[in-house]
Every structure is written in C-alpha cells, then in structure tokens.
JSON list of C-alpha atoms in Angstrom, two decimals:
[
{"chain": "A", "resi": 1, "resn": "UNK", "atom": "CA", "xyz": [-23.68, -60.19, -62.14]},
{"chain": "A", "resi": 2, "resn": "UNK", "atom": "CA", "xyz": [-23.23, -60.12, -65.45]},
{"chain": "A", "resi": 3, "resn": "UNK", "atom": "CA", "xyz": [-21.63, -56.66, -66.79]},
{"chain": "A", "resi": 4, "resn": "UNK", "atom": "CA", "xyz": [-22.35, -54.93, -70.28]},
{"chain": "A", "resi": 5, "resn": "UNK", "atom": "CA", "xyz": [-20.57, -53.57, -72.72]},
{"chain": "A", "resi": 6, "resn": "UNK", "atom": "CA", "xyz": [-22.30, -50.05, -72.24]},
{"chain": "A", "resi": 7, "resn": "UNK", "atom": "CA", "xyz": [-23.12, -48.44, -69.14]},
{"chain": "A", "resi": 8, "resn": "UNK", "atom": "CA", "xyz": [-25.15, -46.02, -69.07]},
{"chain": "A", "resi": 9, "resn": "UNK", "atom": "CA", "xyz": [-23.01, -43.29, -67.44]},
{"chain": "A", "resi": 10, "resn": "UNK", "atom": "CA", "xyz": [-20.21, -42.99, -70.05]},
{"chain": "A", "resi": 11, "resn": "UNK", "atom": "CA", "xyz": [-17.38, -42.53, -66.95]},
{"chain": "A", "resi": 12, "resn": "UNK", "atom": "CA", "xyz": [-18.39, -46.09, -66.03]},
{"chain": "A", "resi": 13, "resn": "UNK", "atom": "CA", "xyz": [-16.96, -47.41, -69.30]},
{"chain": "A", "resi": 14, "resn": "UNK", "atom": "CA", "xyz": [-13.41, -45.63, -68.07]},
{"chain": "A", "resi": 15, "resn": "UNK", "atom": "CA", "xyz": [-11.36, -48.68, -66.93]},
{"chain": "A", "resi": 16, "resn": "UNK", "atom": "CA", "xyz": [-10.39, -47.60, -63.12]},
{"chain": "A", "resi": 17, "resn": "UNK", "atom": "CA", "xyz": [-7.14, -45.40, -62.82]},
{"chain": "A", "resi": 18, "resn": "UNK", "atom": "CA", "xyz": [-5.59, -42.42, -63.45]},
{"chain": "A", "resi": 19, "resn": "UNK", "atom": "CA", "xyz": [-7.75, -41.57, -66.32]},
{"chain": "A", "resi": 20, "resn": "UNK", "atom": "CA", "xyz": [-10.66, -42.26, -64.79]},
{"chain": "A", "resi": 21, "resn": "UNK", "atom": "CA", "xyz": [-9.65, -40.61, -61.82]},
{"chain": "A", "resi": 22, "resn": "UNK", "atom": "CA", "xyz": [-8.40, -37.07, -63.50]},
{"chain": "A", "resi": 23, "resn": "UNK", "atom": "CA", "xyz": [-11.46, -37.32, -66.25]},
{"chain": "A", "resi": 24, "resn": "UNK", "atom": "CA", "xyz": [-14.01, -37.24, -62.64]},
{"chain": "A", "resi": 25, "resn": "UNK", "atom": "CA", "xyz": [-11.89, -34.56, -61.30]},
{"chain": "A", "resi": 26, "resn": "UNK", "atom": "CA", "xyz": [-12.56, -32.07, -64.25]},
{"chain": "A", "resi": 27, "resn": "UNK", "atom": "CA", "xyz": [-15.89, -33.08, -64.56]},
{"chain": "A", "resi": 28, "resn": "UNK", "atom": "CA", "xyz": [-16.30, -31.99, -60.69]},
{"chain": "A", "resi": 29, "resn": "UNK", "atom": "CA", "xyz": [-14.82, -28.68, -62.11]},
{"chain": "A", "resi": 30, "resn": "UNK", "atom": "CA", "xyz": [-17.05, -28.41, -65.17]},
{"chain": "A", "resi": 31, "resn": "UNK", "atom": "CA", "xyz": [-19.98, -29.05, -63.35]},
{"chain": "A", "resi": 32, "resn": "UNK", "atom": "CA", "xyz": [-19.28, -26.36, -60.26]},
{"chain": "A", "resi": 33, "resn": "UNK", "atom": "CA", "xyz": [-18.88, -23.77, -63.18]},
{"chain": "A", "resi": 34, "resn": "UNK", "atom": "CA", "xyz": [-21.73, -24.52, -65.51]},
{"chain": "A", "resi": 35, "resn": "UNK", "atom": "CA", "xyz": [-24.31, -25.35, -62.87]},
{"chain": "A", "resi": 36, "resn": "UNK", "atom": "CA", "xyz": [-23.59, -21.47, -61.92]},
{"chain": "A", "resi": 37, "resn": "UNK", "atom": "CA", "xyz": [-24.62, -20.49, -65.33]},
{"chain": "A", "resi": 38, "resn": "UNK", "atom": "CA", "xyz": [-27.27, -22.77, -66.03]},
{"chain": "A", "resi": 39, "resn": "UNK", "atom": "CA", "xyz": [-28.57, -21.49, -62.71]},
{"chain": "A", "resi": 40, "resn": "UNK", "atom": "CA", "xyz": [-28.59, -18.32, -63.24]},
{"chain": "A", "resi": 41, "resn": "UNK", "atom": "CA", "xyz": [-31.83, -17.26, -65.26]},
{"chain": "A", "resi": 42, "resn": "UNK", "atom": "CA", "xyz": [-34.38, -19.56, -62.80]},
{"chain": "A", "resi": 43, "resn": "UNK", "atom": "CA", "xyz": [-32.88, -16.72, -59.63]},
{"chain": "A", "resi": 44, "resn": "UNK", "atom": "CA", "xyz": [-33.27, -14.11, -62.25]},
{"chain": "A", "resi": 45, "resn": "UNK", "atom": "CA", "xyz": [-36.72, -15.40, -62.81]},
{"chain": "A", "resi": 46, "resn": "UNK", "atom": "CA", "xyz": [-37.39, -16.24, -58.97]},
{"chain": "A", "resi": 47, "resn": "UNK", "atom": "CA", "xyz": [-36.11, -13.47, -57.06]},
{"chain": "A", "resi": 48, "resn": "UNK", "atom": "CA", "xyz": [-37.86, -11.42, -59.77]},
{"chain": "A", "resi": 49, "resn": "UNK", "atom": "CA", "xyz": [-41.24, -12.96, -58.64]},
{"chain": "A", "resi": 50, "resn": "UNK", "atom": "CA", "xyz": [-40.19, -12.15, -55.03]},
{"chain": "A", "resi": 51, "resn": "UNK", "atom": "CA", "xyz": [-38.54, -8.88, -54.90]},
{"chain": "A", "resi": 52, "resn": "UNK", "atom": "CA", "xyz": [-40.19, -7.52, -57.84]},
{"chain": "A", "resi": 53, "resn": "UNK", "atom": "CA", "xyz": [-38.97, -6.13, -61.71]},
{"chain": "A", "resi": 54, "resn": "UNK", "atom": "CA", "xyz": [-35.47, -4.95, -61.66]},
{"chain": "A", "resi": 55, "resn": "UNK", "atom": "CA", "xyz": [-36.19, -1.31, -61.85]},
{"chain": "A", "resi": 56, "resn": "UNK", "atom": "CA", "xyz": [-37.48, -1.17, -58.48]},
{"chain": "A", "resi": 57, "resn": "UNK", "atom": "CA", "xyz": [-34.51, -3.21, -57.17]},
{"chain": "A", "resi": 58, "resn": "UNK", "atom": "CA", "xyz": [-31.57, -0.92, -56.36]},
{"chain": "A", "resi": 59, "resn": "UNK", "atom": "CA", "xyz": [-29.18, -4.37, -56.14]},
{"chain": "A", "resi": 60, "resn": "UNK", "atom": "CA", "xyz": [-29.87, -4.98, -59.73]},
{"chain": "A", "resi": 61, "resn": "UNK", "atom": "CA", "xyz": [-29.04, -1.82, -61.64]},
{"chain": "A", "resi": 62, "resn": "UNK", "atom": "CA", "xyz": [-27.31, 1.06, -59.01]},
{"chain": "A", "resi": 63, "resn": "UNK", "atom": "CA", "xyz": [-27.12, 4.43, -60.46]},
{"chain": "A", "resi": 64, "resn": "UNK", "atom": "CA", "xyz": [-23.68, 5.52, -61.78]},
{"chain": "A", "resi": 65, "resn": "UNK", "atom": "CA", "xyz": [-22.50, 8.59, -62.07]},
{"chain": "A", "resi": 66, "resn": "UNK", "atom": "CA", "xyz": [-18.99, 10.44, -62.22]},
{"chain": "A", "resi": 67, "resn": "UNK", "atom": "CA", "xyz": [-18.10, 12.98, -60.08]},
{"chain": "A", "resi": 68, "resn": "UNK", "atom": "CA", "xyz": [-15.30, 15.60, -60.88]},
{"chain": "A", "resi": 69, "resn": "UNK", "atom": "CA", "xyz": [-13.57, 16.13, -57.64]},
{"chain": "A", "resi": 70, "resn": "UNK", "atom": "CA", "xyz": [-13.14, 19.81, -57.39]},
{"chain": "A", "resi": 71, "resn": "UNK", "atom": "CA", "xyz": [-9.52, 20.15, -55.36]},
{"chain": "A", "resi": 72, "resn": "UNK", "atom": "CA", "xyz": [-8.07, 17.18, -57.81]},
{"chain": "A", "resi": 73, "resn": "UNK", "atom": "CA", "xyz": [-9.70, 17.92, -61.10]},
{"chain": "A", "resi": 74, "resn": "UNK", "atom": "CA", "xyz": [-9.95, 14.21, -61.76]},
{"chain": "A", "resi": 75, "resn": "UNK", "atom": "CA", "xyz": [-13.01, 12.21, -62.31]},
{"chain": "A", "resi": 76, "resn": "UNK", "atom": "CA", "xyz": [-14.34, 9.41, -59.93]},
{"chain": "A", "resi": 77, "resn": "UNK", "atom": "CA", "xyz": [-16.71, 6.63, -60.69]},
{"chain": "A", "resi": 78, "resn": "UNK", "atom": "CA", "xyz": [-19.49, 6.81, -58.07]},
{"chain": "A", "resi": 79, "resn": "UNK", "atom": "CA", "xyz": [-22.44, 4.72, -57.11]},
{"chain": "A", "resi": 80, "resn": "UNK", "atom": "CA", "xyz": [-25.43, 6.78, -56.00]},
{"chain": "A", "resi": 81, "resn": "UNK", "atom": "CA", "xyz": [-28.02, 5.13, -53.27]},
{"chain": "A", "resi": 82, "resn": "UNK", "atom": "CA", "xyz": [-27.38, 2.71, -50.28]},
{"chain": "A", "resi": 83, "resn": "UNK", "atom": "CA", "xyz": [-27.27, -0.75, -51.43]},
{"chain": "A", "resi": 84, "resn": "UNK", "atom": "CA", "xyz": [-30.11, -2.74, -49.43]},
{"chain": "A", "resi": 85, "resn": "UNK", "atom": "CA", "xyz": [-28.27, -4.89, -47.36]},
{"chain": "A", "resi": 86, "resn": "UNK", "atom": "CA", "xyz": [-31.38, -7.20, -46.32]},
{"chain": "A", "resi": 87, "resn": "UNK", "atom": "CA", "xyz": [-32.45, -7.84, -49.76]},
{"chain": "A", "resi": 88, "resn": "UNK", "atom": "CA", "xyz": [-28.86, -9.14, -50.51]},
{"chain": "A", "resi": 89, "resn": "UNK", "atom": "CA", "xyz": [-29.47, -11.02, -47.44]},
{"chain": "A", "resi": 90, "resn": "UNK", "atom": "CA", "xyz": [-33.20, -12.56, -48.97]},
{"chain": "A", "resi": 91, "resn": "UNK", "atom": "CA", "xyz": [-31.32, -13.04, -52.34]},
{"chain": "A", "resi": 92, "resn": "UNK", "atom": "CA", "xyz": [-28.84, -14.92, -51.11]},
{"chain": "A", "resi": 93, "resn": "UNK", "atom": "CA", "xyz": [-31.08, -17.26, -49.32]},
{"chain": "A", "resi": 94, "resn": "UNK", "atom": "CA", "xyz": [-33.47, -17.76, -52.00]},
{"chain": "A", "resi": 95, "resn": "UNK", "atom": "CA", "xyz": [-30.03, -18.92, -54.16]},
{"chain": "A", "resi": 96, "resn": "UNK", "atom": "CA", "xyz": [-29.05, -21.16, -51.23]},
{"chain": "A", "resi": 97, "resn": "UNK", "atom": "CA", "xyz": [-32.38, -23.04, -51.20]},
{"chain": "A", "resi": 98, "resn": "UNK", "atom": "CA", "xyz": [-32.22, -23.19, -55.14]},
{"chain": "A", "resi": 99, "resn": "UNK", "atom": "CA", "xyz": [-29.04, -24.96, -54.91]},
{"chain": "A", "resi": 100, "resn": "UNK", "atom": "CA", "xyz": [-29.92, -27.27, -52.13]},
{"chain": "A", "resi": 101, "resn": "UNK", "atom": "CA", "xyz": [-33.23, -27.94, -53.71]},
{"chain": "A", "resi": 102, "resn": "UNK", "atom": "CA", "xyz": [-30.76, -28.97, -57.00]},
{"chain": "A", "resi": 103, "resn": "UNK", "atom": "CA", "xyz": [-28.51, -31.41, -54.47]},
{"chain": "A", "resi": 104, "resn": "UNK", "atom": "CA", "xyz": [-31.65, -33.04, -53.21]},
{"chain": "A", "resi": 105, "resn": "UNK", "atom": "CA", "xyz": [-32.58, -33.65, -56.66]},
{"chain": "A", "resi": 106, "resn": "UNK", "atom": "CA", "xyz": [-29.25, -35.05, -57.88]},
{"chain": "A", "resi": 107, "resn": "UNK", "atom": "CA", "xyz": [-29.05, -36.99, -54.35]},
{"chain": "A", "resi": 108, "resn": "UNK", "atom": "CA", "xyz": [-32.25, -38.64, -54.61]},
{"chain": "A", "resi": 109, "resn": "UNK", "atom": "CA", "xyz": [-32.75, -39.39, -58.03]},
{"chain": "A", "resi": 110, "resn": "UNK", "atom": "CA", "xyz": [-31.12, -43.48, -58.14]},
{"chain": "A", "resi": 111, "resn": "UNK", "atom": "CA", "xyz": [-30.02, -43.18, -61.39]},
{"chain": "A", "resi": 112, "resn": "UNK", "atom": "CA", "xyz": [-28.81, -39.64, -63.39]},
{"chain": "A", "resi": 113, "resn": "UNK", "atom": "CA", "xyz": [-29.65, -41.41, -66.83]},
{"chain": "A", "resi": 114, "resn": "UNK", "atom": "CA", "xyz": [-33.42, -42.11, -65.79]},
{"chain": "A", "resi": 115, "resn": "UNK", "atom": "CA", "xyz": [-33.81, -38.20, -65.16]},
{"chain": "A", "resi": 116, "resn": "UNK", "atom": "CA", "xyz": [-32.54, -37.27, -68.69]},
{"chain": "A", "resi": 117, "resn": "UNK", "atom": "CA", "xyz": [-34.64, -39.81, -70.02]},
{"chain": "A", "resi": 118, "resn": "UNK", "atom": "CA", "xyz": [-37.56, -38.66, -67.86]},
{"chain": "A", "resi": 119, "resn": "UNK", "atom": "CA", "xyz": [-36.97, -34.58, -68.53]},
{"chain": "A", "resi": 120, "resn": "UNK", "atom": "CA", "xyz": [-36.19, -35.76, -72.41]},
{"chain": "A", "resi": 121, "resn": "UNK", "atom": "CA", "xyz": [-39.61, -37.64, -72.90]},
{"chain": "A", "resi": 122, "resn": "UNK", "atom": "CA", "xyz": [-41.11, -34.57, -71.29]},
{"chain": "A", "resi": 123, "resn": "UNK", "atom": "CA", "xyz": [-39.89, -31.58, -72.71]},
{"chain": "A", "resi": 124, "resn": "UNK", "atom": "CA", "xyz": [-38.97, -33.15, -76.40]},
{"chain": "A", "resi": 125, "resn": "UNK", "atom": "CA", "xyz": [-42.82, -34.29, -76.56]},
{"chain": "A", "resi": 126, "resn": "UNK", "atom": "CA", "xyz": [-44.08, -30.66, -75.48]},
{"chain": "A", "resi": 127, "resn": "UNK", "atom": "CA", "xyz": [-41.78, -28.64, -77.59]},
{"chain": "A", "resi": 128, "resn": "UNK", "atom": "CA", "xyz": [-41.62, -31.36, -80.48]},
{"chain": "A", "resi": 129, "resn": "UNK", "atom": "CA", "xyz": [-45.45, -33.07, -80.60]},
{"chain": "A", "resi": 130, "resn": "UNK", "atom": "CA", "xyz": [-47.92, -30.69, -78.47]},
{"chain": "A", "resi": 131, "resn": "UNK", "atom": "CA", "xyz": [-46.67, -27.00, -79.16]},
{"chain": "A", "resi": 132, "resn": "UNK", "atom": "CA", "xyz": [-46.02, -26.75, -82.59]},
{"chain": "A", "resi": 133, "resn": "UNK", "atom": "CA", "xyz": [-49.57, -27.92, -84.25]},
{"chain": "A", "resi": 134, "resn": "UNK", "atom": "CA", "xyz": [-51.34, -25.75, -80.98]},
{"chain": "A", "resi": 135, "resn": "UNK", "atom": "CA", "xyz": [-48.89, -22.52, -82.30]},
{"chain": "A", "resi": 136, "resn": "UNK", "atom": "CA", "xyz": [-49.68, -23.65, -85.79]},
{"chain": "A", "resi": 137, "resn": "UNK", "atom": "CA", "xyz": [-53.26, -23.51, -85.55]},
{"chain": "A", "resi": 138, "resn": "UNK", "atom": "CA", "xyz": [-53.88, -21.01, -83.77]},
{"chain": "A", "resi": 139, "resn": "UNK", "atom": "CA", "xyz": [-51.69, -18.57, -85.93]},
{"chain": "A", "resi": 140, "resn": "UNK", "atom": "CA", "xyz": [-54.19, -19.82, -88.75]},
{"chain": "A", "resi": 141, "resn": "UNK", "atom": "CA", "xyz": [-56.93, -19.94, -87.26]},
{"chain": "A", "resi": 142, "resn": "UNK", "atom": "CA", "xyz": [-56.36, -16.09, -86.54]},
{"chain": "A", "resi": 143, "resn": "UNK", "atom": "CA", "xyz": [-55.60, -15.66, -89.92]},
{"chain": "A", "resi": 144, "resn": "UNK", "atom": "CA", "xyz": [-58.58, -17.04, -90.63]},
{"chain": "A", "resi": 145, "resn": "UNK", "atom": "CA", "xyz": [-56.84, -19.59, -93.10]},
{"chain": "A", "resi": 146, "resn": "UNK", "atom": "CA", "xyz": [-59.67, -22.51, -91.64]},
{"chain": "A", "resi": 147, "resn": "UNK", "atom": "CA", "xyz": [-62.39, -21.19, -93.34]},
{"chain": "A", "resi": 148, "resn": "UNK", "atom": "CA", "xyz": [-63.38, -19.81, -96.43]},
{"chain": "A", "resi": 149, "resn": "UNK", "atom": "CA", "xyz": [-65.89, -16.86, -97.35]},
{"chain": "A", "resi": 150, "resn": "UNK", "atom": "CA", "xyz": [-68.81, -18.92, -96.77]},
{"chain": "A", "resi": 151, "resn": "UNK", "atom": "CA", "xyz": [-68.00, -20.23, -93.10]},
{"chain": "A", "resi": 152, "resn": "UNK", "atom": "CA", "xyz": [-67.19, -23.70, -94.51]},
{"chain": "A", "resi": 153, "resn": "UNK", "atom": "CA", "xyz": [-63.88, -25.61, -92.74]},
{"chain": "A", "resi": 154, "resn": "UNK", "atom": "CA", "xyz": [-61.54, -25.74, -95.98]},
{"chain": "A", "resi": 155, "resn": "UNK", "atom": "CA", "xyz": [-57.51, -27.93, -95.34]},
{"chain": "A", "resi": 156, "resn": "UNK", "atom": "CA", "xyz": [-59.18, -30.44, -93.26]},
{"chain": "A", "resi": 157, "resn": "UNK", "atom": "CA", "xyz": [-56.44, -32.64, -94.15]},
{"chain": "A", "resi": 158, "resn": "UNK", "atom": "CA", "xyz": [-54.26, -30.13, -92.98]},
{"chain": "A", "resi": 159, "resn": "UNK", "atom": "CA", "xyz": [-56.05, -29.78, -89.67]},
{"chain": "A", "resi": 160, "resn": "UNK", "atom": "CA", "xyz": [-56.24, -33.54, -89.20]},
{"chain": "A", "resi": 161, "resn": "UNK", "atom": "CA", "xyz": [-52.51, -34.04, -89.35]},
{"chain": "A", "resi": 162, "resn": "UNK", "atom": "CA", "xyz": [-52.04, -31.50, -86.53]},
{"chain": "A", "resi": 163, "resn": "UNK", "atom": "CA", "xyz": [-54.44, -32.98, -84.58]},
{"chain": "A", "resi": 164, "resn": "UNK", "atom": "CA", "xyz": [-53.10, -36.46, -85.19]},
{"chain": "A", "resi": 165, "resn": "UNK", "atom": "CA", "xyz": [-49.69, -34.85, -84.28]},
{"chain": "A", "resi": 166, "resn": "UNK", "atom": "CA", "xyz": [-50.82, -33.23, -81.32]},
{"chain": "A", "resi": 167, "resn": "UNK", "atom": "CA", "xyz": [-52.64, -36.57, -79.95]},
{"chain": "A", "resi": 168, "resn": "UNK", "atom": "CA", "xyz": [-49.12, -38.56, -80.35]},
{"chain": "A", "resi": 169, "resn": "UNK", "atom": "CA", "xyz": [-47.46, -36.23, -78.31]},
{"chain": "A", "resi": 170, "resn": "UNK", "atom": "CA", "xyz": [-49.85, -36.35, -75.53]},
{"chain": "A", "resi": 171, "resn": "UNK", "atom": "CA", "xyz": [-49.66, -40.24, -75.82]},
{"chain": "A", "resi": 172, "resn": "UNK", "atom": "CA", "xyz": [-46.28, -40.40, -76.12]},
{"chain": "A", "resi": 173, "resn": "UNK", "atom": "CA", "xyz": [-45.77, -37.95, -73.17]},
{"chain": "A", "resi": 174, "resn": "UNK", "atom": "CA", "xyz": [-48.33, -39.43, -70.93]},
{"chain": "A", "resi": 175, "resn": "UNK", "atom": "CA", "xyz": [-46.29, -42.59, -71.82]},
{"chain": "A", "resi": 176, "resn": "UNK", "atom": "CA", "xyz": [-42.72, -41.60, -71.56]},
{"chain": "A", "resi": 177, "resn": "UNK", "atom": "CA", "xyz": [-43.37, -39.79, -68.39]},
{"chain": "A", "resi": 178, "resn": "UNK", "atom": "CA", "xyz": [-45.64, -42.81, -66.71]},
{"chain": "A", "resi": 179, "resn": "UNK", "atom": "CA", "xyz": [-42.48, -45.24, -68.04]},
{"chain": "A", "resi": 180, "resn": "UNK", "atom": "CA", "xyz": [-39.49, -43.25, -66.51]},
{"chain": "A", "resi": 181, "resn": "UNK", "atom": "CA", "xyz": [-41.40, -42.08, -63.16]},
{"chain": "A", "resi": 182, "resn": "UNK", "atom": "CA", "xyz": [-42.38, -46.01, -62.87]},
{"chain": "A", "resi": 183, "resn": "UNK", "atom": "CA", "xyz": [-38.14, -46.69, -63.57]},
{"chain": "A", "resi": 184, "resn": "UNK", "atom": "CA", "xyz": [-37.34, -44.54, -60.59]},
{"chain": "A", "resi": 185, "resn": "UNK", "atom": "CA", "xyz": [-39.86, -45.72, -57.93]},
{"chain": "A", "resi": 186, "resn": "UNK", "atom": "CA", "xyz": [-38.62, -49.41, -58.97]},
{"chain": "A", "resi": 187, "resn": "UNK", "atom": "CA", "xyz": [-34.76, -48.68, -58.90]}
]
C-alpha cells in the first residue's frame, strides 16, 4: 500500500502521538457543541411542522408576568400556565430521533470526505448554477423587462446566457451527484 502525501481527512496527516491524540480530543469537544447549534433550526423547523406555530405552543414562549407580593412588598418573576409535560415528552423524542438519524448518517457513510463532496456538488450547483438565472428571470420577466411594447422578446442574449447557465448546473449536478453517490456504493 502505497501512502500519499495528502489524505483526505486533514487529522490523518497528524503523525501519531500526543498531538494527534489531544487535536482528536478537542475536535470530539467542538463537534458535541456545534452539532447542538447547527441542529437547532431543523427541530425548530420539525417540531414546528408537528406541534404547530409557536404561538399555540405554551413550551415555546410561557407568559411572564411579575407579581407584587402583598405581605413583602417585593416583586416576583412568575410564569403563568402549566407547562405541557407530554409535549416536552414528544419534543424530546423527535430531537432524539434527529440525532440518531445524524449518527446513522455519520456511521454509514465510508468515507466523511465523499459526503462533503456529495452535499458540495449538490447544494453549490443549486444555489450557484440553477437558482440564480430561475430568480433572475423571473424577477424580469415580472417586470416585464423580456418584452418590449409590441410583444416582441428583446435581450435574447441575455436570456440565452441564463439558460445556458441554468442547463450547466443541472448537468453538472446530475453529474456531481451520479459521481459521488457511485463513490460511496463502491467504497
């Protein structure tokens, strides 16, 4: 087996010790913390779905109120409503499968650098190749910036490169995505 300069998980190129060692250690730490946060807005979004907007969730936004307590003439934060103990119950579940389903994921997948390239020739093709010219056009075409007074198509050149843009992003999607999925069933 002949090994290369690179790897392509940058704690591979570590040389084994201490380093190495304390660097994976942190990174454990990092991760735990971040994947919190980066989880954070798909439950928003989920349990949102399930259990409805946040308004008509008491667990999201409980009703505060002071309350001057008449024998000590002091002021005391208070929460007003019960606190539905079932649907902290359901909301913790549906965060428990989320991070399972995210541990399958990571567990399954052969290779962490074939993911990023596989989620990186997806999304960078949509959001830099397919969305732009469809936005594009269709905020002129509303504007009604493709045709002039008489109904005749005017910027055709214009048109053409967004449709010439938009077609290599669904190539190069269809092809990125075909190329990674094909790297993971084979590794």
């Amino acid at each position: 087996d002949e090994k290369t300069c690179v790897q392509s998980n940058v704690i591979d190129n570590l040389t084994a010790g201490g380093l190495a060692t304390t660097v994976k250690l942190l990174l454990c730490v990092d991760l735990l913390f971040t994947s919190i946060m980066f989880l954070y807005p798909v439950n928003e979004a989920i349990e949102e779905q399930i259990f409805g907007p946040p308004k008509a969730n008491p667990m999201r936004s409980p009703h505060v109120s002071f309350v001057l307590d008449e024998e000590e003439g002091r002021n005391h934060l208070g929460v007003c409503g019960q606190l539905d103990k079932w649907i902290t119950w359901k909301k913790n579940m549906v965060r428990t499968c989320l991070a399972v389903a995210v541990a399958l994921v990571a567990h399954l997948v052969p290779s962490f650098s074939l993911l990023t390239g596989l989620t990186g020739g997806f999304g960078n093709n949509i959001l830099g190749f397919i969305l732009p010219p469809v936005y594009y056009w269709t905020l002129k075409e509303k504007a009604g910036a493709w045709v002039d007074e008489k109904g005749k198509r005017i910027r055709v050149f214009e048109q053409g490169a967004l449709l010439f843009t938009f077609l290599f992003g669904c190539f190069f999607l269809v092809l990125s995505t075909y190329s990674f999925i094909a790297a993971i069933a084979s590794s």
